């Protein structure tokens, strides 16, 4: 193994730099291997002069606690669907062959792709075209199959829990229903875990459709017990039973739909029932800033393991955490079934045991 590349695709997540640092150090220390970084996801291959940078000990020094990614990310970087303007008209084109050509020109023995569901799907497609790909599971949503946890999730969970703690005191002072809308797309892990850790009274997640009346039952019951405030953790992907998710922007063949707005819908309903309510949308604060110790630790293990896997030529595979140990599995298996909260799992049962409402009873 003489030369490997690293890219970070999709939205950023805390811990990306920790993976890059561990991969570079392992490649140099253990394999005397040269490492290059590809800027802005797969796009860097289209413009190698600006898009490819050397990654040595110097470049990765000091980046362990830094959020974001030193390589840049592009969540419109799907090579199979790229919007360009041709003859004054916007059209969607497939640039995957150009990207494969660009990758081959770099003479890489392996390409480490740090990404979520979309980026890893593309990685598998490129592997089928002969690119020696290794996947590393990144996302605050924790929704990638085949691994117990993705890096970035723990940091988002801690930020969301801190936000709930802060809302708790002001909710109590003002006797209000405080709604916090959290990220996660179609997976409710951030909301469920932060809701439990931050003492929410109601948790709404995409996996358990809710009814307004059930939420009100909980708020009224608390009110009657003299608990004149309530805390509601609402996943951006939560939906009414028989209803649909709320989007702030529609999707198309290039952009995935942008979720957002359900928190406001819930808060307005509660207010309409005579309970003063406020909504906080935590948004990208969940993705920014320094990773937790857990995420640095996990990201470092993933980065080193990805390089070891590359040395074994374990291509078209993804590193993963299973039973607390790092392992790897075929990429297509990992991305074939996204991970979701199990409504019958112990976390949901525990939440119900301690009186949390999921708005479904
Ligand atoms: O997948 C990570 C995530 O933060 C989701 O939780 C959220 O829905 C989405 O990305 C936001 O994407 P963007 O950064 O494009 O607004």
Short mmCIF file of C-alpha atoms and ligand atoms in Angstrom, two decimals:
data_model
loop_
_atom_site.label_atom_id
_atom_site.label_comp_id
_atom_site.label_asym_id
_atom_site.label_seq_id
_atom_site.Cartn_x
_atom_site.Cartn_y
_atom_site.Cartn_z
CA UNK A 1 0.00 0.00 0.00
CA UNK A 2 1.74 3.15 -1.21
CA UNK A 3 -0.88 5.86 -1.62
CA UNK A 4 -4.35 6.25 -0.16
CA UNK A 5 -6.98 9.00 -0.38
CA UNK A 6 -9.51 10.28 2.17
CA UNK A 7 -12.71 12.20 1.51
CA UNK A 8 -15.59 13.42 3.67
CA UNK A 9 -19.01 13.37 2.00
CA UNK A 10 -22.51 14.63 2.85
CA UNK A 11 -23.18 16.86 5.84
CA UNK A 12 -20.41 17.27 8.38
CA UNK A 13 -20.41 15.56 11.79
CA UNK A 14 -18.22 16.02 14.86
CA UNK A 15 -15.34 13.53 14.71
CA UNK A 16 -14.53 13.76 10.98
CA UNK A 17 -11.17 15.37 11.72
CA UNK A 18 -10.41 12.75 14.37
CA UNK A 19 -10.94 9.99 11.77
CA UNK A 20 -8.70 11.81 9.25
CA UNK A 21 -5.97 12.27 11.87
CA UNK A 22 -6.04 8.61 12.97
CA UNK A 23 -6.03 7.36 9.37
CA UNK A 24 -3.09 9.58 8.39
CA UNK A 25 -1.05 8.63 11.46
CA UNK A 26 -1.74 4.92 11.00
CA UNK A 27 -0.92 5.03 7.28
CA UNK A 28 2.38 6.82 7.88
CA UNK A 29 3.48 5.05 11.08
CA UNK A 30 2.49 1.51 10.18
CA UNK A 31 2.68 1.39 6.38
CA UNK A 32 4.96 4.30 5.37
CA UNK A 33 2.09 5.14 3.05
CA UNK A 34 1.43 8.51 1.42
CA UNK A 35 -2.00 10.05 2.08
CA UNK A 36 -3.92 12.60 0.04
CA UNK A 37 -7.08 14.47 1.01
CA UNK A 38 -9.85 15.09 -1.50
CA UNK A 39 -11.68 18.37 -1.01
CA UNK A 40 -15.47 18.75 -0.93
CA UNK A 41 -16.41 15.12 -1.23
CA UNK A 42 -16.04 13.40 -4.59
CA UNK A 43 -15.87 16.80 -6.31
CA UNK A 44 -12.18 17.20 -5.53
CA UNK A 45 -11.36 14.57 -8.18
CA UNK A 46 -12.88 16.79 -10.88
CA UNK A 47 -10.35 19.56 -10.20
CA UNK A 48 -7.20 17.84 -8.91
CA UNK A 49 -5.11 21.04 -8.92
CA UNK A 50 -7.26 22.61 -6.22
CA UNK A 51 -9.16 19.57 -5.05
CA UNK A 52 -6.31 17.31 -3.94
CA UNK A 53 -4.05 18.11 -0.99
CA UNK A 54 -1.27 16.15 0.70
CA UNK A 55 -2.05 14.95 4.22
CA UNK A 56 0.96 14.45 6.48
CA UNK A 57 1.68 14.66 10.19
CA UNK A 58 1.85 18.45 9.91
CA UNK A 59 -1.60 18.77 8.32
CA UNK A 60 -3.31 16.66 10.97
CA UNK A 61 -1.56 18.17 13.96
CA UNK A 62 -4.04 19.77 16.36
CA UNK A 63 -7.23 18.70 14.55
CA UNK A 64 -8.43 16.04 17.02
CA UNK A 65 -10.82 18.33 18.95
CA UNK A 66 -11.83 20.41 15.96
CA UNK A 67 -15.42 20.14 14.63
CA UNK A 68 -16.32 20.15 10.93
CA UNK A 69 -13.87 18.73 8.40
CA UNK A 70 -10.56 20.13 7.20
CA UNK A 71 -11.41 18.63 3.79
CA UNK A 72 -14.74 20.36 3.28
CA UNK A 73 -17.97 18.54 2.58
CA UNK A 74 -20.57 18.68 -0.18
CA UNK A 75 -24.05 17.37 0.35
CA UNK A 76 -24.96 18.02 -3.27
CA UNK A 77 -21.99 15.92 -4.27
CA UNK A 78 -23.82 12.98 -5.81
CA UNK A 79 -21.79 12.18 -8.97
CA UNK A 80 -24.82 10.39 -10.44
CA UNK A 81 -27.03 13.48 -10.22
CA UNK A 82 -25.34 16.84 -10.67
CA UNK A 83 -27.15 20.08 -11.54
CA UNK A 84 -25.37 22.12 -14.18
CA UNK A 85 -26.37 24.90 -16.55
CA UNK A 86 -26.23 23.90 -20.24
CA UNK A 87 -27.32 26.32 -22.98
CA UNK A 88 -28.84 28.55 -20.32
CA UNK A 89 -30.95 25.70 -18.91
CA UNK A 90 -30.47 23.81 -15.65
CA UNK A 91 -30.05 20.07 -16.30
CA UNK A 92 -29.10 17.07 -14.16
CA UNK A 93 -26.13 15.05 -15.43
CA UNK A 94 -24.16 11.96 -14.39
CA UNK A 95 -20.45 12.73 -13.78
CA UNK A 96 -19.60 9.39 -12.17
CA UNK A 97 -17.37 8.25 -15.06
CA UNK A 98 -15.35 11.48 -14.83
CA UNK A 99 -14.96 10.92 -11.09
CA UNK A 100 -13.84 7.31 -11.57
CA UNK A 101 -11.32 8.56 -14.15
CA UNK A 102 -10.11 11.21 -11.68
CA UNK A 103 -9.73 8.60 -8.94
CA UNK A 104 -7.76 6.27 -11.23
CA UNK A 105 -5.46 9.13 -12.27
CA UNK A 106 -4.47 9.56 -8.63
CA UNK A 107 -3.10 5.99 -8.55
CA UNK A 108 -4.75 5.22 -5.23
CA UNK A 109 -4.37 1.84 -3.52
CA UNK A 110 -7.45 2.69 -1.43
CA UNK A 111 -9.97 5.48 -1.03
CA UNK A 112 -11.42 6.00 2.48
CA UNK A 113 -14.91 7.50 2.25
CA UNK A 114 -16.23 9.05 5.45
CA UNK A 115 -19.95 9.46 4.98
CA UNK A 116 -23.55 8.79 5.82
CA UNK A 117 -26.17 6.78 4.01
CA UNK A 118 -26.07 8.72 0.70
CA UNK A 119 -22.28 8.96 0.47
CA UNK A 120 -21.85 5.27 1.31
CA UNK A 121 -24.45 4.24 -1.29
CA UNK A 122 -22.43 6.14 -3.89
CA UNK A 123 -19.23 4.58 -2.52
CA UNK A 124 -20.65 1.12 -3.15
CA UNK A 125 -21.64 2.07 -6.71
CA UNK A 126 -18.10 3.36 -7.34
CA UNK A 127 -16.65 0.17 -5.86
CA UNK A 128 -18.64 -1.76 -8.46
CA UNK A 129 -16.81 0.33 -11.08
CA UNK A 130 -13.48 -0.89 -9.68
CA UNK A 131 -12.63 1.84 -7.15
CA UNK A 132 -10.91 0.37 -4.03
CA UNK A 133 -13.30 1.87 -1.51
CA UNK A 134 -13.40 1.57 2.29
CA UNK A 135 -16.41 3.16 4.06
CA UNK A 136 -16.44 4.81 7.50
CA UNK A 137 -19.92 5.40 9.04
CA UNK A 138 -20.49 9.06 9.89
CA UNK A 139 -23.69 10.82 10.91
CA UNK A 140 -25.28 12.47 13.90
CA UNK A 141 -28.48 10.59 12.98
CA UNK A 142 -27.00 7.16 13.89
CA UNK A 143 -29.12 5.59 11.13
CA UNK A 144 -26.56 3.42 9.31
CA UNK A 145 -27.14 -0.33 9.41
CA UNK A 146 -24.48 -2.86 10.43
CA UNK A 147 -22.95 -0.69 13.14
CA UNK A 148 -24.06 -0.05 16.69
CA UNK A 149 -23.10 3.58 16.50
CA UNK A 150 -21.87 6.16 14.02
CA UNK A 151 -19.40 8.85 15.03
CA UNK A 152 -20.99 12.26 15.55
CA UNK A 153 -24.08 10.87 17.24
CA UNK A 154 -22.76 11.12 20.80
CA UNK A 155 -21.84 14.78 20.37
CA UNK A 156 -25.28 15.65 18.96
CA UNK A 157 -26.91 13.72 21.79
CA UNK A 158 -24.96 15.68 24.41
CA UNK A 159 -25.78 19.03 22.80
CA UNK A 160 -29.48 18.11 22.60
CA UNK A 161 -29.51 16.95 26.23
CA UNK A 162 -27.85 20.17 27.37
CA UNK A 163 -30.49 22.14 25.46
CA UNK A 164 -33.28 20.18 27.18
CA UNK A 165 -31.69 20.86 30.59
CA UNK A 166 -31.65 24.57 29.81
CA UNK A 167 -35.25 24.58 28.58
CA UNK A 168 -36.32 22.73 31.72
CA UNK A 169 -35.53 25.61 34.07
CA UNK A 170 -37.20 28.28 31.96
CA UNK A 171 -40.22 26.01 31.28
CA UNK A 172 -40.66 25.55 35.03
CA UNK A 173 -40.29 29.27 35.83
CA UNK A 174 -42.91 30.33 33.28
CA UNK A 175 -45.28 27.33 33.52
CA UNK A 176 -44.98 26.72 29.81
CA UNK A 177 -44.94 23.79 27.42
CA UNK A 178 -41.52 23.93 25.81
CA UNK A 179 -41.10 22.14 22.48
CA UNK A 180 -37.64 21.38 21.12
CA UNK A 181 -37.28 20.15 17.53
CA UNK A 182 -34.26 17.92 17.03
CA UNK A 183 -32.53 16.50 13.95
CA UNK A 184 -32.26 12.88 12.82
CA UNK A 185 -34.25 12.69 9.58
CA UNK A 186 -36.23 9.43 9.60
CA UNK A 187 -34.50 8.04 12.68
CA UNK A 188 -35.51 9.09 16.20
CA UNK A 189 -32.29 8.19 18.04
CA UNK A 190 -31.18 11.74 18.94
CA UNK A 191 -34.67 12.67 20.17
CA UNK A 192 -35.29 9.42 22.05
CA UNK A 193 -31.93 9.33 23.81
CA UNK A 194 -31.78 13.06 24.54
CA UNK A 195 -35.44 13.03 25.58
CA UNK A 196 -34.73 10.33 28.15
CA UNK A 197 -31.43 11.90 29.28
CA UNK A 198 -32.91 15.40 29.47
CA UNK A 199 -36.10 14.45 31.31
CA UNK A 200 -38.65 15.13 28.56
CA UNK A 201 -42.32 14.47 29.34
CA UNK A 202 -43.25 13.78 25.72
CA UNK A 203 -41.01 12.31 23.00
CA UNK A 204 -42.19 12.29 19.38
CA UNK A 205 -40.16 10.23 16.92
CA UNK A 206 -40.74 9.17 13.29
CA UNK A 207 -40.99 5.50 14.25
CA UNK A 208 -44.04 6.11 16.50
CA UNK A 209 -46.72 8.28 14.82
CA UNK A 210 -48.51 10.49 17.34
CA UNK A 211 -51.98 11.94 18.06
CA UNK A 212 -52.50 15.47 19.38
CA UNK A 213 -55.07 14.25 21.89
CA UNK A 214 -52.56 11.89 23.43
CA UNK A 215 -50.02 14.71 23.87
CA UNK A 216 -52.70 16.85 25.51
CA UNK A 217 -53.64 13.98 27.83
CA UNK A 218 -50.10 14.01 29.18
CA UNK A 219 -49.90 17.81 29.51
CA UNK A 220 -53.31 17.98 31.26
CA UNK A 221 -52.42 15.14 33.62
CA UNK A 222 -49.22 16.94 34.62
CA UNK A 223 -51.16 20.15 35.09
CA UNK A 224 -53.66 18.44 37.37
CA UNK A 225 -50.76 17.08 39.45
CA UNK A 226 -49.50 20.63 39.88
CA UNK A 227 -46.71 20.19 37.30
CA UNK A 228 -47.60 23.31 35.37
CA UNK A 229 -44.89 22.93 32.74
CA UNK A 230 -43.99 20.26 30.18
CA UNK A 231 -40.98 19.48 28.05
CA UNK A 232 -41.53 17.98 24.60
CA UNK A 233 -38.65 16.54 22.52
CA UNK A 234 -39.85 16.37 18.91
CA UNK A 235 -37.90 14.76 16.12
CA UNK A 236 -37.86 16.73 12.84
CA UNK A 237 -39.19 13.57 11.16
CA UNK A 238 -42.07 12.96 13.59
CA UNK A 239 -45.51 12.72 12.04
CA UNK A 240 -49.16 12.53 13.03
CA UNK A 241 -50.79 9.10 12.84
CA UNK A 242 -52.15 8.92 9.31
CA UNK A 243 -50.33 12.15 8.45
CA UNK A 244 -47.13 13.09 6.65
CA UNK A 245 -43.79 14.61 7.67
CA UNK A 246 -43.40 18.39 7.62
CA UNK A 247 -40.85 19.78 5.16
CA UNK A 248 -39.31 23.22 4.96
CA UNK A 249 -38.19 22.51 1.37
CA UNK A 250 -39.25 19.89 -1.13
CA UNK A 251 -36.72 17.47 -2.58
CA UNK A 252 -35.90 16.67 -6.19
CA UNK A 253 -33.48 14.39 -8.06
CA UNK A 254 -30.49 16.29 -6.58
CA UNK A 255 -31.66 17.66 -3.24
CA UNK A 256 -33.10 15.45 -0.55
CA UNK A 257 -36.21 17.04 1.01
CA UNK A 258 -35.38 19.29 3.97
CA UNK A 259 -37.33 18.39 7.10
CA UNK A 260 -38.41 21.06 9.55
CA UNK A 261 -41.48 22.69 11.03
CA UNK A 262 -43.15 19.94 13.04
CA UNK A 263 -42.06 21.56 16.33
CA UNK A 264 -43.98 24.71 15.43
CA UNK A 265 -47.05 22.67 14.44
CA UNK A 266 -47.03 20.88 17.81
CA UNK A 267 -46.43 24.08 19.82
CA UNK A 268 -49.28 25.88 18.03
CA UNK A 269 -51.68 23.04 18.73
CA UNK A 270 -50.80 23.07 22.45
CA UNK A 271 -51.20 26.84 22.62
CA UNK A 272 -54.58 26.50 20.89
CA UNK A 273 -55.64 24.22 23.75
CA UNK A 274 -54.95 26.97 26.27
CA UNK A 275 -51.41 26.09 27.39
CA UNK A 276 -48.74 28.70 26.75
CA UNK A 277 -46.09 27.19 24.54
CA UNK A 278 -42.75 28.03 22.90
CA UNK A 279 -40.65 26.23 20.31
CA UNK A 280 -36.88 25.94 19.90
CA UNK A 281 -35.35 24.47 16.75
CA UNK A 282 -31.86 23.28 17.71
CA UNK A 283 -30.80 22.75 14.09
CA UNK A 284 -27.15 22.73 13.09
CA UNK A 285 -25.93 23.46 16.61
CA UNK A 286 -26.24 19.67 16.94
CA UNK A 287 -23.55 19.19 14.29
CA UNK A 288 -21.12 21.96 15.10
CA UNK A 289 -18.22 22.31 17.46
CA UNK A 290 -15.87 20.00 19.25
CA UNK A 291 -16.62 16.25 19.41
CA UNK A 292 -17.18 14.56 22.77
CA UNK A 293 -14.48 12.30 24.21
CA UNK A 294 -16.58 9.30 23.12
CA UNK A 295 -16.75 10.52 19.51
CA UNK A 296 -13.01 11.25 19.41
CA UNK A 297 -12.33 7.77 20.78
CA UNK A 298 -14.72 6.07 18.32
CA UNK A 299 -13.55 8.17 15.36
CA UNK A 300 -9.90 7.37 16.12
CA UNK A 301 -10.67 3.64 16.24
CA UNK A 302 -12.60 3.85 12.96
CA UNK A 303 -9.83 5.79 11.22
CA UNK A 304 -7.05 3.39 12.20
CA UNK A 305 -9.23 0.34 11.44
CA UNK A 306 -10.09 1.70 7.98
CA UNK A 307 -6.39 1.87 7.10
CA UNK A 308 -5.76 -1.65 8.43
CA UNK A 309 -8.71 -2.84 6.32
CA UNK A 310 -7.25 -1.09 3.26
CA UNK A 311 -3.91 -2.86 3.83
CA UNK A 312 -5.81 -6.18 3.81
CA UNK A 313 -7.53 -5.09 0.56
CA UNK A 314 -10.93 -5.33 2.21
CA UNK A 315 -12.55 -3.15 -0.44
CA UNK A 316 -16.23 -2.35 -0.86
CA UNK A 317 -16.53 -2.81 2.92
CA UNK A 318 -17.32 -0.52 5.86
CA UNK A 319 -15.74 -0.46 9.31
CA UNK A 320 -18.33 -0.86 12.07
CA UNK A 321 -18.75 -1.26 15.81
CA UNK A 322 -20.37 -4.50 16.88
CA UNK A 323 -20.52 -5.75 20.49
CA UNK A 324 -18.12 -2.95 21.40
CA UNK A 325 -15.40 -4.15 18.99
CA UNK A 326 -14.41 -2.73 15.62
CA UNK A 327 -15.17 -5.04 12.74
CA UNK A 328 -16.16 -4.62 9.08
CA UNK A 329 -18.92 -5.73 6.73
CA UNK A 330 -19.82 -5.40 3.02
CA UNK A 331 -20.91 -1.86 2.16
CA UNK A 332 -24.07 -2.97 0.38
CA UNK A 333 -25.14 -4.91 3.46
CA UNK A 334 -24.58 -1.84 5.66
CA UNK A 335 -26.60 0.49 3.44
CA UNK A 336 -29.31 -1.98 2.40
CA UNK A 337 -31.43 -1.44 5.52
CA UNK A 338 -31.14 1.86 7.42
CA UNK A 339 -31.22 1.62 11.21
CA UNK A 340 -34.33 2.86 13.02
CA UNK A 341 -35.52 3.04 16.62
CA UNK A 342 -37.24 -0.20 17.60
CA UNK A 343 -40.63 0.85 19.04
CA UNK A 344 -40.63 -2.41 21.02
CA UNK A 345 -37.00 -2.03 22.17
CA UNK A 346 -35.88 -1.52 25.75
CA UNK A 347 -35.17 2.22 25.36
CA UNK A 348 -38.79 2.93 24.37
CA UNK A 349 -40.11 0.56 27.04
CA UNK A 350 -37.90 2.25 29.66
CA UNK A 351 -39.18 5.67 28.63
CA UNK A 352 -42.78 4.46 28.95
CA UNK A 353 -41.96 2.85 32.34
CA UNK A 354 -40.88 6.21 33.72
CA UNK A 355 -43.99 7.96 32.42
CA UNK A 356 -42.78 9.51 29.18
CA UNK A 357 -45.51 9.78 26.54
CA UNK A 358 -44.83 9.00 22.86
CA UNK A 359 -48.13 10.65 21.95
CA UNK A 360 -49.62 7.34 20.86
CA UNK A 361 -51.73 6.24 23.86
O1 LIG B 1 -28.07 13.76 8.25
C1 LIG B 1 -27.61 14.73 9.14
C2 LIG B 1 -28.55 15.89 9.20
O2 LIG B 1 -28.05 16.82 10.14
C3 LIG B 1 -30.01 15.55 9.49
O3 LIG B 1 -30.24 15.27 10.85
C4 LIG B 1 -30.70 16.77 8.97
O4 LIG B 1 -32.03 16.50 8.59
C5 LIG B 1 -29.89 17.11 7.76
O5 LIG B 1 -28.60 16.55 7.94
C6 LIG B 1 -29.71 18.60 7.53
O6 LIG B 1 -29.02 18.77 6.34
P1 LIG B 1 -28.46 20.16 5.84
O7 LIG B 1 -27.14 20.40 6.54
O8 LIG B 1 -28.32 19.96 4.39
O9 LIG B 1 -29.46 21.21 6.22
#
